Amino acid sequence: MKRGETSLLPLEDAREAALFFVVGALCFLAALAALTAKSTYGAARAWTAEVEGEYTISLSDAAPQDALAATLLVQSVEGVDGARLLSEAEISALLEPTFGSRGLPADLPVPRLIAVTAAPGAGDIGRALTETLDEAGYTAAVDSHSAWAGDVRRMLGTARIVALGIVALLASTAIAVIAFATHAALLARRDIVDVLHIAGARDRFIAGLFERRFWLLGLRAGTVGALVALASVALLIAIARSSGNRSGLLPELTLDFPDLAVLVITPVIAGLAARIAAGITVMRALKSVM
Amino acid sequence: MTQLRPDIFDEAAVRLDAVTLRYDASGEILSGIDLALKPGSFSFLTGASGAGKSSLLKLLYLARPPSTGEVSLFGRPTSRLTRDQLSAMRRRIGVVFQEFRLLGHLTAYENAALPLRVMGRKEAQYRADVEELLAWVGLGERMHKRPETLSGGEQQRVAIARAVVTQPDLLIADEPTGNVDPEMGARLMRLFIELNKRLGTTVIIASHDLGLVRQINAPVYHLANGLLVKNAPEPGKASRRRGDGIEIKEAE
Ligand SMILES: Nc1ncnc2c1ncn2[C@@H]1O[C@H](COP(=O)(O)OP(=O)(O)O)[C@@H](O)[C@H]1O
Ligand SMILES: [Mg+2]
């Protein structure tokens, strides 16, 4: 506003404070859904990508030297980046949750495990591994991690669609609320609208007053909502970390580009929604008078 | 012999042809009104309270269309104008509302300057003029006060300042002196007469204050039962009229 020029619309009253709160809260929820969807999906993708090229081969009834020979054989299979025979200590560590720290029962036949890493871009080498080992006469089971990594990814994909749906629902609710509130504000300001109209103000001029007012309201409420959402996500991650959860699914606590995009886009969408709703409502109301 | 109507009708500042008005379910407030006001004329509209004076003026300042008939301003039938053309036409009209309709959050000065802002004028250009006008209507000291802190008469003068600030081609005033003492009433009338004489503004003033109307020598249109009758000037008083001019008669 220019120096000394009072707005033709009165400054916000209680009604606008309530609307500010509602729009801010809706933006908070929408931004929270967007940020959660984004960071969960991002973390899951990083994790599944890491796990995708990994296979575990278990050999039953294999003598130590046979296992070593099998490992060398696996290393020669096309698309294999590395293969490593796990030591007994490693296997004990893996089985510890099941059998406790006292070690394995002496009479339990312990499988030999070979950890295989596929070369990047090699595709699925599970079948090639199985065939090679079968031909060489080993009794081997090849466990491809990608199978269940895929399940995790599909589940996360569904979760993301749900989150996007929630974002869309919240955005349309915000738009409807704003349209409703604009209508109420217009009725409350009917006196001003009438005086301006009779003074010869064009419809666009009057609509512009409301558009500017509601654009700023949406922008500010959206900024507050998005900032609070970002702070909440950061707080949740910080709490999860400090409580000792080191799961690879926890997203990094960094302000990356998508976060910033959510931070910027939420207020802009809220502002635009408010502005467009205000414009349409006012123009429509004015069309009903001469 | 067929003769076209005199052109004077086409250049009337205000012209009503068979205008009727009814609000929703109610009966006819105005029933078949014809009126033609020449550019630069000065007229009164009288009638009992509830006769429909304010309703008739609403048609003139384009707040609503007539139920039937045509309202033409400045030679143009308004029913055929686009919304933007109507807005442009409204800018040529100054209105003093019976209930003032000042904006409560603006100062007297800002209220008076409102039509200029609507026109897109810059404050630096109009400030001095608006201040001078407000001083003239006796609000020099109080121009930065909000309406709620002003008396009824002061608010009325702000409303009048707002109506004349653009030096409109047509001034429509609804009971503009209803809340001021006779002295201020005469002063405000002189303002309207000045506008009429100096700028050729067409003026129409609704009033049920016959005392005020009789002080000024001007045509009087009387509204009763939805019909408009033009009063002939009272005998003896017409003689005080010089040319086309308007003057305030001396107080008796
Ligand atoms: N907006 C409206 N809706 C319905 N009736 C109205 C409206 N405005 C005025 N009236 C009615 O029209 C009649 C004339 O009113 P008005 O034009 O204000 O008369 P005046 O100005 O001469 O006192 C009154 O009976 C009034 O109740
Ligand atoms: Mg009236």
Coordinates of C-alpha atoms and ligand atoms in Angstrom, one line a residue:
Chain A
M1 CA 0.0 0.0 0.0
K2 CA 1.3 3.4 -0.9
R3 CA 2.2 5.9 1.8
G4 CA -0.8 7.5 3.3
E5 CA -3.4 5.6 1.2
T6 CA -5.8 3.7 3.4
S7 CA -7.1 0.5 1.7
L8 CA -10.6 0.9 0.4
L9 CA -11.4 -2.3 2.3
P10 CA -11.2 -2.1 6.1
L11 CA -8.3 -4.0 7.7
E12 CA -8.9 -7.6 8.7
D13 CA -11.5 -8.1 11.4
A14 CA -12.3 -11.2 13.5
R15 CA -13.8 -13.0 10.6
E16 CA -10.5 -12.7 8.7
A17 CA -8.5 -13.9 11.7
A18 CA -10.7 -17.0 11.8
L19 CA -10.2 -17.5 8.1
F20 CA -6.5 -17.0 8.4
F21 CA -6.5 -19.8 11.0
V22 CA -8.5 -22.2 8.9
V23 CA -6.4 -21.6 5.7
G24 CA -3.2 -21.9 7.8
A25 CA -4.4 -25.1 9.3
L26 CA -5.4 -26.6 6.0
C27 CA -2.0 -25.6 4.5
F28 CA -0.3 -27.1 7.5
L29 CA -2.0 -30.4 6.9
A30 CA -1.5 -30.3 3.1
A31 CA 2.2 -29.5 3.5
L32 CA 2.6 -32.1 6.2
A33 CA 1.1 -34.8 3.9
A34 CA 3.2 -33.6 1.1
L35 CA 6.4 -33.6 3.1
T36 CA 5.7 -36.9 4.7
A37 CA 4.9 -38.5 1.4
K38 CA 8.0 -37.0 -0.2
S39 CA 10.5 -37.9 2.6
T40 CA 9.1 -41.4 3.2
Y41 CA 9.1 -42.2 -0.5
G42 CA 12.6 -40.7 -1.0
A43 CA 14.0 -42.7 1.9
A44 CA 12.3 -45.9 0.8
R45 CA 13.6 -45.4 -2.7
A46 CA 17.2 -45.0 -1.5
W47 CA 16.9 -48.0 0.7
T48 CA 15.3 -50.3 -1.9
A49 CA 17.8 -49.1 -4.5
E50 CA 20.6 -50.2 -2.1
V51 CA 19.0 -53.6 -1.5
E52 CA 17.9 -54.3 -5.0
G53 CA 21.2 -55.6 -6.4
E54 CA 21.8 -58.0 -3.5
Y55 CA 21.3 -61.7 -3.3
T56 CA 21.9 -64.3 -0.7
I57 CA 22.8 -67.9 -1.7
S58 CA 22.4 -70.5 1.0
L59 CA 24.2 -73.9 0.4
S60 CA 23.0 -76.8 2.4
D61 CA 25.2 -79.8 3.1
A62 CA 28.3 -78.0 1.8
A63 CA 31.8 -78.6 3.2
P64 CA 33.8 -75.4 3.8
Q65 CA 36.0 -75.9 0.7
D66 CA 32.9 -76.6 -1.5
A67 CA 31.4 -73.4 -0.3
L68 CA 34.6 -71.6 -1.2
A69 CA 34.6 -73.2 -4.7
A70 CA 30.9 -72.2 -5.1
T71 CA 31.8 -68.6 -4.2
L72 CA 34.5 -68.5 -6.9
L73 CA 32.0 -70.0 -9.3
V74 CA 29.4 -67.4 -8.5
Q75 CA 32.0 -64.6 -8.9
S76 CA 32.5 -65.8 -12.5
V77 CA 28.7 -65.5 -13.3
E78 CA 28.0 -62.6 -15.7
G79 CA 26.6 -59.5 -13.9
V80 CA 28.1 -60.3 -10.6
D81 CA 30.1 -57.5 -9.0
G82 CA 31.2 -59.4 -6.0
A83 CA 30.5 -62.5 -4.0
R84 CA 31.7 -63.2 -0.5
L85 CA 31.3 -66.2 1.7
L86 CA 30.0 -65.2 5.1
S87 CA 32.1 -66.3 8.1
E88 CA 30.5 -68.4 10.9
A89 CA 30.7 -65.4 13.2
E90 CA 28.7 -63.3 10.7
I91 CA 26.1 -66.0 10.4
S92 CA 25.9 -66.3 14.2
A93 CA 25.4 -62.5 14.4
L94 CA 22.6 -62.8 11.8
L95 CA 20.9 -65.6 13.7
E96 CA 21.4 -64.0 17.1
P97 CA 17.9 -62.6 17.3
T98 CA 16.6 -66.1 16.9
F99 CA 19.0 -68.2 18.9
G100 CA 20.4 -65.8 21.5
S101 CA 24.0 -64.8 22.1
R102 CA 25.1 -68.2 23.5
G103 CA 25.9 -69.3 20.0
L104 CA 24.2 -72.0 17.8
P105 CA 23.4 -75.4 19.0
A106 CA 26.4 -77.6 18.1
D107 CA 24.2 -80.1 16.3
L108 CA 22.4 -77.6 14.1
P109 CA 23.5 -77.9 10.5
V110 CA 24.5 -74.3 9.7
P111 CA 24.0 -73.3 6.1
R112 CA 26.9 -71.6 4.2
L113 CA 25.8 -68.2 3.0
I114 CA 27.2 -66.3 0.0
A115 CA 26.5 -62.6 -0.2
V116 CA 26.3 -61.6 -3.8
T117 CA 26.2 -58.0 -5.2
A118 CA 25.1 -57.5 -8.7
A119 CA 26.9 -55.1 -11.0
P120 CA 25.0 -51.8 -11.4
G121 CA 22.5 -52.2 -14.2
A122 CA 22.9 -55.9 -14.5
G123 CA 19.2 -56.6 -14.0
D124 CA 17.9 -59.7 -12.3
I125 CA 20.7 -62.2 -12.1
G126 CA 18.9 -64.5 -9.7
R127 CA 18.0 -67.1 -12.3
A128 CA 21.6 -67.1 -13.8
L129 CA 22.9 -67.8 -10.3
T130 CA 20.5 -70.7 -9.7
E131 CA 21.2 -72.3 -13.0
T132 CA 25.0 -72.0 -12.7
L133 CA 24.9 -73.6 -9.2
D134 CA 22.5 -76.3 -10.2
E135 CA 24.7 -77.3 -13.2
A136 CA 27.7 -77.5 -10.9
G137 CA 25.7 -79.9 -8.7
Y138 CA 25.2 -77.7 -5.6
T139 CA 22.0 -77.7 -3.6
A140 CA 21.5 -74.0 -3.4
A141 CA 18.7 -71.5 -2.7
V142 CA 19.1 -68.1 -4.2
D143 CA 17.2 -65.4 -2.3
S144 CA 16.6 -62.2 -4.3
H145 CA 16.1 -59.2 -2.0
S146 CA 14.5 -57.3 -4.9
A147 CA 11.4 -59.4 -4.6
W148 CA 10.4 -58.1 -1.3
A149 CA 12.1 -54.7 -1.9
G150 CA 9.6 -54.5 -4.7
D151 CA 6.7 -55.3 -2.3
V152 CA 7.9 -52.5 0.0
R153 CA 8.2 -50.1 -2.9
R154 CA 4.7 -51.0 -4.2
M155 CA 3.3 -50.4 -0.7
L156 CA 5.1 -47.1 -0.5
G157 CA 3.8 -46.1 -3.9
T158 CA 0.3 -46.7 -2.7
A159 CA 1.0 -44.7 0.4
R160 CA 2.2 -41.9 -1.8
I161 CA -0.9 -41.9 -3.9
V162 CA -3.0 -41.8 -0.7
A163 CA -0.9 -38.9 0.5
L164 CA -1.3 -37.1 -2.8
G165 CA -5.0 -37.7 -2.6
I166 CA -5.0 -36.2 0.9
V167 CA -3.1 -33.2 -0.4
A168 CA -5.6 -32.7 -3.2
L169 CA -8.5 -33.1 -0.8
L170 CA -7.1 -30.6 1.6
A171 CA -6.3 -28.1 -1.2
S172 CA -9.9 -28.3 -2.6
T173 CA -11.3 -28.0 0.9
A174 CA -9.2 -24.9 1.4
I175 CA -10.4 -23.5 -1.9
A176 CA -14.0 -24.1 -1.0
V177 CA -13.6 -22.6 2.5
I178 CA -11.9 -19.5 1.0
A179 CA -14.7 -19.1 -1.6
F180 CA -17.3 -19.4 1.2
A181 CA -15.4 -16.9 3.3
T182 CA -15.0 -14.4 0.5
H183 CA -18.7 -14.6 -0.2
A184 CA -19.3 -13.8 3.5
A185 CA -16.8 -11.0 3.5
L186 CA -18.4 -9.5 0.4
L187 CA -21.8 -9.6 2.0
A188 CA -20.3 -7.9 5.1
R189 CA -18.8 -5.3 2.8
R190 CA -21.8 -4.8 0.7
D191 CA -22.0 -1.2 1.7
I192 CA -18.5 -0.5 0.5
V193 CA -19.0 -2.5 -2.7
D194 CA -22.2 -0.5 -3.4
V195 CA -20.6 2.9 -2.8
L196 CA -17.7 2.0 -5.1
H197 CA -20.0 0.6 -7.7
I198 CA -22.2 3.7 -7.8
A199 CA -19.1 5.9 -7.8
G200 CA -18.3 4.2 -11.1
A201 CA -15.7 1.6 -10.1
R202 CA -15.5 -1.1 -12.7
D203 CA -16.2 -4.7 -11.6
R204 CA -12.5 -5.6 -12.1
F205 CA -11.5 -2.7 -9.8
I206 CA -13.8 -3.9 -7.0
A207 CA -12.8 -7.6 -7.6
G208 CA -9.2 -6.5 -7.5
L209 CA -9.5 -5.1 -4.0
F210 CA -10.8 -8.4 -2.7
E211 CA -8.3 -10.4 -4.8
R212 CA -5.4 -8.5 -3.4
R213 CA -6.7 -8.9 0.2
F214 CA -7.3 -12.6 -0.1
W215 CA -4.1 -13.3 -2.1
L216 CA -2.1 -11.8 0.8
L217 CA -4.2 -13.7 3.3
G218 CA -3.7 -17.0 1.5
L219 CA 0.0 -16.3 1.0
R220 CA 0.6 -15.5 4.7
A221 CA -1.6 -18.2 6.1
G222 CA 0.0 -20.7 3.7
T223 CA 3.5 -19.6 4.7
V224 CA 2.8 -20.0 8.4
G225 CA 1.1 -23.4 7.7
A226 CA 4.0 -24.7 5.6
L227 CA 6.6 -23.5 8.0
V228 CA 4.9 -25.2 11.0
A229 CA 4.5 -28.4 8.9
L230 CA 8.2 -28.3 8.1
A231 CA 9.1 -27.7 11.7
S232 CA 6.8 -30.6 12.8
V233 CA 8.5 -33.0 10.3
A234 CA 11.9 -31.9 11.5
L235 CA 10.8 -32.4 15.1
L236 CA 9.4 -35.9 14.4
I237 CA 12.6 -37.0 12.7
A238 CA 14.7 -35.5 15.5
I239 CA 12.6 -37.3 18.1
A240 CA 12.8 -40.6 16.2
R241 CA 16.5 -40.3 15.9
S242 CA 17.1 -39.4 19.5
S243 CA 15.1 -42.4 20.7
G244 CA 17.6 -44.6 19.1
N245 CA 15.7 -45.7 16.0
R246 CA 18.4 -46.1 13.4
S247 CA 16.2 -47.7 10.8
G248 CA 17.3 -47.0 7.3
L249 CA 13.8 -45.8 6.6
L250 CA 14.2 -42.6 8.5
P251 CA 14.7 -39.7 6.1
E252 CA 17.7 -37.4 6.4
L253 CA 17.1 -34.2 8.3
T254 CA 18.1 -31.8 5.5
L255 CA 16.3 -29.0 3.8
D256 CA 16.5 -30.3 0.2
F257 CA 15.0 -29.0 -3.0
P258 CA 11.6 -30.8 -2.7
D259 CA 11.2 -29.5 0.9
L260 CA 11.8 -26.0 -0.3
A261 CA 9.4 -26.5 -3.2
V262 CA 6.7 -27.6 -0.7
L263 CA 7.5 -24.6 1.4
V264 CA 7.2 -22.2 -1.5
I265 CA 4.4 -23.9 -3.4
T266 CA 2.0 -24.3 -0.5
P267 CA 1.6 -20.6 0.2
V268 CA 1.5 -19.7 -3.5
I269 CA -1.3 -22.3 -4.1
A270 CA -3.2 -21.0 -1.1
G271 CA -2.8 -17.4 -2.2
L272 CA -3.8 -18.2 -5.8
A273 CA -6.8 -20.3 -4.6
A274 CA -7.9 -17.4 -2.3
R275 CA -7.3 -14.9 -5.1
I276 CA -9.2 -16.8 -7.7
A277 CA -12.1 -17.7 -5.4
A278 CA -12.4 -14.1 -4.3
G279 CA -12.3 -12.8 -7.9
I280 CA -15.0 -15.2 -9.1
T281 CA -17.2 -14.6 -6.1
V282 CA -17.0 -10.9 -6.4
M283 CA -17.5 -10.8 -10.1
R284 CA -20.5 -13.1 -9.8
A285 CA -22.0 -11.0 -7.0
L286 CA -21.5 -7.8 -9.0
K287 CA -23.1 -9.3 -12.1
S288 CA -26.4 -9.6 -10.1
V289 CA -26.6 -5.8 -9.7
M290 CA -27.0 -3.3 -12.5
Chain B
M1 CA -47.7 17.0 -41.4
T2 CA -45.3 14.7 -39.7
Q3 CA -42.7 16.2 -37.5
L4 CA -39.9 14.5 -35.7
R5 CA -39.7 15.3 -32.1
P6 CA -37.4 18.2 -31.2
D7 CA -33.8 17.3 -30.9
I8 CA -33.8 18.8 -27.5
F9 CA -35.1 15.5 -26.1
D10 CA -32.2 13.6 -27.5
E11 CA -29.7 15.8 -25.8
A12 CA -31.5 15.8 -22.4
A13 CA -29.1 15.1 -19.6
V14 CA -31.7 12.9 -17.9
R15 CA -34.6 11.3 -19.7
L16 CA -37.2 8.8 -18.4
D17 CA -39.6 7.2 -20.8
A18 CA -42.7 5.4 -19.3
V19 CA -40.6 4.3 -16.4
T20 CA -42.2 2.0 -13.8
L21 CA -40.6 0.5 -10.8
R22 CA -41.8 -2.2 -8.4
Y23 CA -39.7 -3.9 -5.7
D24 CA -40.3 -7.7 -5.9
A25 CA -43.8 -8.5 -4.7
S26 CA -44.8 -5.0 -3.6
G27 CA -47.0 -2.8 -5.7
E28 CA -45.8 -0.2 -8.2
I29 CA -43.7 2.5 -6.6
L30 CA -43.4 4.4 -9.8
S31 CA -46.0 4.0 -12.5
G32 CA -45.3 5.4 -15.9
I33 CA -42.9 8.3 -15.4
D34 CA -41.8 10.6 -18.2
L35 CA -39.2 13.2 -17.5
A36 CA -36.6 15.2 -19.4
L37 CA -34.0 17.4 -17.8
K38 CA -32.0 19.7 -20.0
P39 CA -28.2 19.8 -19.5
G40 CA -27.3 22.5 -17.0
S41 CA -30.8 22.5 -15.5
F42 CA -31.5 22.7 -11.8
S43 CA -34.6 20.9 -10.4
F44 CA -36.3 19.7 -7.3
L45 CA -38.1 16.5 -6.6
T46 CA -40.7 16.7 -3.9
G47 CA -43.2 14.3 -2.4
A48 CA -44.3 13.0 0.9
S49 CA -42.1 10.6 2.8
G50 CA -42.5 7.2 1.1
A51 CA -43.7 8.7 -2.2
G52 CA -40.7 7.1 -4.0
K53 CA -38.3 10.0 -4.3
S54 CA -35.3 7.9 -3.3
S55 CA -36.4 5.1 -5.6
L56 CA -36.7 7.4 -8.6
L57 CA -33.2 8.8 -7.9
K58 CA -31.8 5.3 -7.7
L59 CA -32.9 4.8 -11.2
L60 CA -31.1 8.0 -12.2
Y61 CA -27.8 7.2 -10.6
L62 CA -28.0 3.7 -12.2
A63 CA -28.2 1.7 -9.0
R64 CA -30.9 -0.4 -10.5
P65 CA -32.8 -0.7 -13.7
P66 CA -36.4 0.3 -14.1
S67 CA -39.0 -2.6 -14.1
T68 CA -40.2 -1.3 -17.5
G69 CA -39.4 1.8 -19.6
E70 CA -36.1 3.4 -20.4
V71 CA -33.7 5.6 -18.5
S72 CA -31.4 7.7 -20.8
L73 CA -28.6 9.8 -19.5
F74 CA -26.5 12.2 -21.6
G75 CA -28.5 11.2 -24.6
R76 CA -27.8 7.4 -24.3
P77 CA -30.4 4.8 -23.4
T78 CA -28.8 3.0 -20.4
S79 CA -30.4 -0.4 -21.1
R80 CA -28.2 -0.8 -24.1
L81 CA -24.9 -0.1 -22.4
T82 CA -22.2 -2.6 -21.4
R83 CA -21.2 -2.9 -17.8
D84 CA -18.0 -0.9 -18.4
Q85 CA -20.0 1.8 -20.2
L86 CA -22.4 2.0 -17.3
S87 CA -19.4 2.4 -14.9
A88 CA -18.0 5.2 -17.1
M89 CA -21.4 6.9 -17.0
R90 CA -21.6 6.6 -13.3
R91 CA -18.3 8.5 -13.1
R92 CA -20.1 11.5 -14.6
I93 CA -22.7 11.4 -11.8
G94 CA -22.2 12.7 -8.2
V95 CA -24.6 11.2 -5.6
V96 CA -25.5 12.4 -2.2
F97 CA -27.3 9.5 -0.5
Q98 CA -30.1 10.2 2.0
E99 CA -28.2 7.9 4.4
F100 CA -24.8 9.3 3.5
R101 CA -23.1 5.9 3.0
L102 CA -19.7 7.1 4.1
L103 CA -17.0 4.4 4.6
G104 CA -16.4 4.0 8.3
H105 CA -12.8 3.1 8.1
L106 CA -11.8 6.1 6.0
T107 CA -11.4 9.7 7.2
A108 CA -13.6 12.5 6.1
Y109 CA -10.8 13.5 3.6
E110 CA -10.5 10.0 2.3
N111 CA -14.2 9.6 1.9
A112 CA -14.4 12.8 0.0
A113 CA -11.6 11.7 -2.3
L114 CA -13.0 8.3 -2.9
P115 CA -14.5 8.9 -6.4
L116 CA -11.1 10.4 -7.5
R117 CA -9.4 7.2 -6.4
V118 CA -11.9 5.1 -8.2
M119 CA -11.0 7.2 -11.3
G120 CA -7.4 6.4 -10.8
R121 CA -6.3 9.9 -9.9
K122 CA -3.1 10.4 -7.9
E123 CA -3.4 11.8 -4.5
A124 CA -0.6 14.4 -5.1
Q125 CA -2.8 15.9 -7.9
Y126 CA -6.1 16.1 -6.0
R127 CA -5.0 16.7 -2.3
A128 CA -5.1 20.5 -2.4
D129 CA -8.5 20.5 -4.2
V130 CA -10.1 18.1 -1.8
E131 CA -8.8 20.0 1.2
E132 CA -10.1 23.3 -0.2
L133 CA -13.5 21.7 -0.8
L134 CA -13.7 20.3 2.7
A135 CA -12.7 23.7 4.2
W136 CA -15.4 25.3 2.1
V137 CA -18.1 23.0 3.6
G138 CA -16.7 23.8 7.1
L139 CA -14.8 20.7 7.7
G140 CA -11.3 22.1 7.4
E141 CA -10.4 21.3 11.0
R142 CA -12.0 17.9 11.0
M143 CA -11.1 16.4 7.7
H144 CA -8.9 13.7 9.2
K145 CA -11.6 12.4 11.5
R146 CA -13.5 9.2 10.9
P147 CA -17.3 9.6 10.2
E148 CA -18.3 8.0 13.5
T149 CA -16.7 10.9 15.4
L150 CA -18.6 13.5 13.2
S151 CA -22.1 14.8 13.8
G152 CA -24.9 14.0 11.5
G153 CA -24.6 17.4 9.8
E154 CA -20.8 17.0 9.4
Q155 CA -21.3 13.6 7.9
Q156 CA -23.8 15.0 5.5
R157 CA -21.3 17.6 4.4
V158 CA -18.6 14.9 3.8
A159 CA -21.2 13.1 1.7
I160 CA -21.8 16.3 -0.3
A161 CA -18.1 16.9 -0.8
R162 CA -17.7 13.3 -2.1
A163 CA -20.6 13.9 -4.6
V164 CA -19.2 17.1 -6.0
V165 CA -15.5 16.4 -5.8
T166 CA -15.3 15.1 -9.4
Q167 CA -17.2 18.1 -10.7
P168 CA -19.8 15.8 -12.2
D169 CA -22.0 16.4 -15.2
L170 CA -25.0 15.3 -13.2
L171 CA -25.5 15.8 -9.4
I172 CA -28.2 13.8 -7.7
A173 CA -28.9 14.7 -4.1
D174 CA -31.3 12.9 -1.8
E175 CA -32.4 15.1 1.0
P176 CA -29.0 16.8 1.2
T177 CA -29.8 19.3 3.8
G178 CA -31.9 17.1 6.1
N179 CA -29.4 17.1 8.9
V180 CA -28.0 20.6 8.9
D181 CA -29.3 23.9 10.4
P182 CA -30.9 26.3 8.0
E183 CA -27.8 28.4 7.7
M184 CA -25.7 25.5 6.6
G185 CA -28.5 24.3 4.4
A186 CA -28.5 27.6 2.5
R187 CA -24.7 27.4 2.3
L188 CA -24.8 23.9 0.8
M189 CA -27.5 25.0 -1.6
R190 CA -25.2 27.7 -2.8
L191 CA -22.6 25.1 -3.4
F192 CA -25.0 23.2 -5.7
I193 CA -26.0 26.4 -7.4
E194 CA -22.3 27.3 -7.9
L195 CA -21.7 24.0 -9.5
N196 CA -24.7 24.4 -11.7
K197 CA -23.8 27.9 -12.8
R198 CA -20.1 27.7 -13.1
L199 CA -19.7 24.1 -14.5
G200 CA -23.1 23.6 -16.1
T201 CA -23.8 20.6 -13.9
T202 CA -27.3 19.3 -14.1
V203 CA -28.7 19.2 -10.6
I204 CA -31.7 17.3 -9.2
I205 CA -32.4 17.5 -5.5
A206 CA -35.0 15.5 -3.7
S207 CA -36.4 17.2 -0.7
H208 CA -39.6 17.1 1.3
D209 CA -38.5 20.4 2.9
L210 CA -40.8 22.8 1.0
G211 CA -39.4 25.8 2.9
L212 CA -36.0 25.1 1.3
V213 CA -37.5 24.4 -2.1
R214 CA -39.4 27.7 -2.0
Q215 CA -36.2 29.6 -1.4
I216 CA -34.9 28.7 -4.7
N217 CA -36.4 29.5 -8.0
A218 CA -36.2 26.3 -9.9
P219 CA -38.7 23.8 -11.5
V220 CA -40.2 21.4 -9.0
Y221 CA -41.3 17.9 -9.8
H222 CA -43.8 16.5 -7.4
L223 CA -44.2 12.8 -6.9
A224 CA -47.4 11.3 -5.6
N225 CA -49.1 8.0 -6.1
G226 CA -46.4 6.8 -8.4
L227 CA -46.9 9.7 -10.8
L228 CA -44.7 12.8 -11.5
V229 CA -46.3 16.2 -11.9
K230 CA -44.3 19.3 -12.8
N231 CA -45.4 22.2 -10.7
A232 CA -45.7 25.5 -12.5
P233 CA -43.6 28.1 -10.7
E234 CA -45.8 29.9 -8.1
P235 CA -47.1 33.2 -9.4
G236 CA -45.1 36.2 -8.3
K237 CA -42.0 34.1 -7.5
A238 CA -41.2 33.5 -11.2
S239 CA -40.6 37.2 -11.6
R240 CA -37.6 36.9 -9.4
R241 CA -35.9 34.7 -11.8
R242 CA -33.3 36.3 -14.0
G243 CA -32.6 34.5 -17.3
D244 CA -31.9 30.9 -16.7
G245 CA -30.1 31.6 -13.5
I246 CA -30.9 30.3 -10.1
E247 CA -30.8 32.4 -7.1
I248 CA -31.6 32.1 -3.4
K249 CA -34.4 34.3 -2.3
E250 CA -33.8 36.4 0.7
A251 CA -35.0 34.9 3.9
E252 CA -38.3 36.4 5.0
Ligands
LIG1 N1 -35.2 -1.8 -1.5 C1 -36.5 -1.7 -1.3 N2 -37.2 -2.9 -1.3 C2 -38.5 -2.9 -1.2 N3 -39.2 -1.7 -1.0 C3 -38.6 -0.6 -1.0 C4 -37.2 -0.5 -1.2 N4 -36.8 0.8 -1.1 C5 -37.9 1.5 -0.9 N5 -39.0 0.7 -0.8 C6 -40.4 1.1 -0.7 O1 -40.7 2.0 -1.7 C7 -41.5 3.1 -1.2 C8 -40.8 4.4 -1.6 O2 -39.7 4.6 -0.8 P1 -38.6 5.7 -1.1 O3 -38.3 5.7 -2.5 O4 -37.5 5.6 -0.1 O5 -39.5 7.0 -0.8 P2 -39.1 8.5 -0.4 O6 -37.6 8.6 -0.7 O7 -39.9 9.4 -1.2 O8 -39.4 8.6 1.1 C9 -41.7 2.9 0.3 O9 -42.9 2.3 0.5 C10 -40.6 1.9 0.6 O10 -41.0 1.1 1.7
MG2 MG -36.0 9.0 0.5

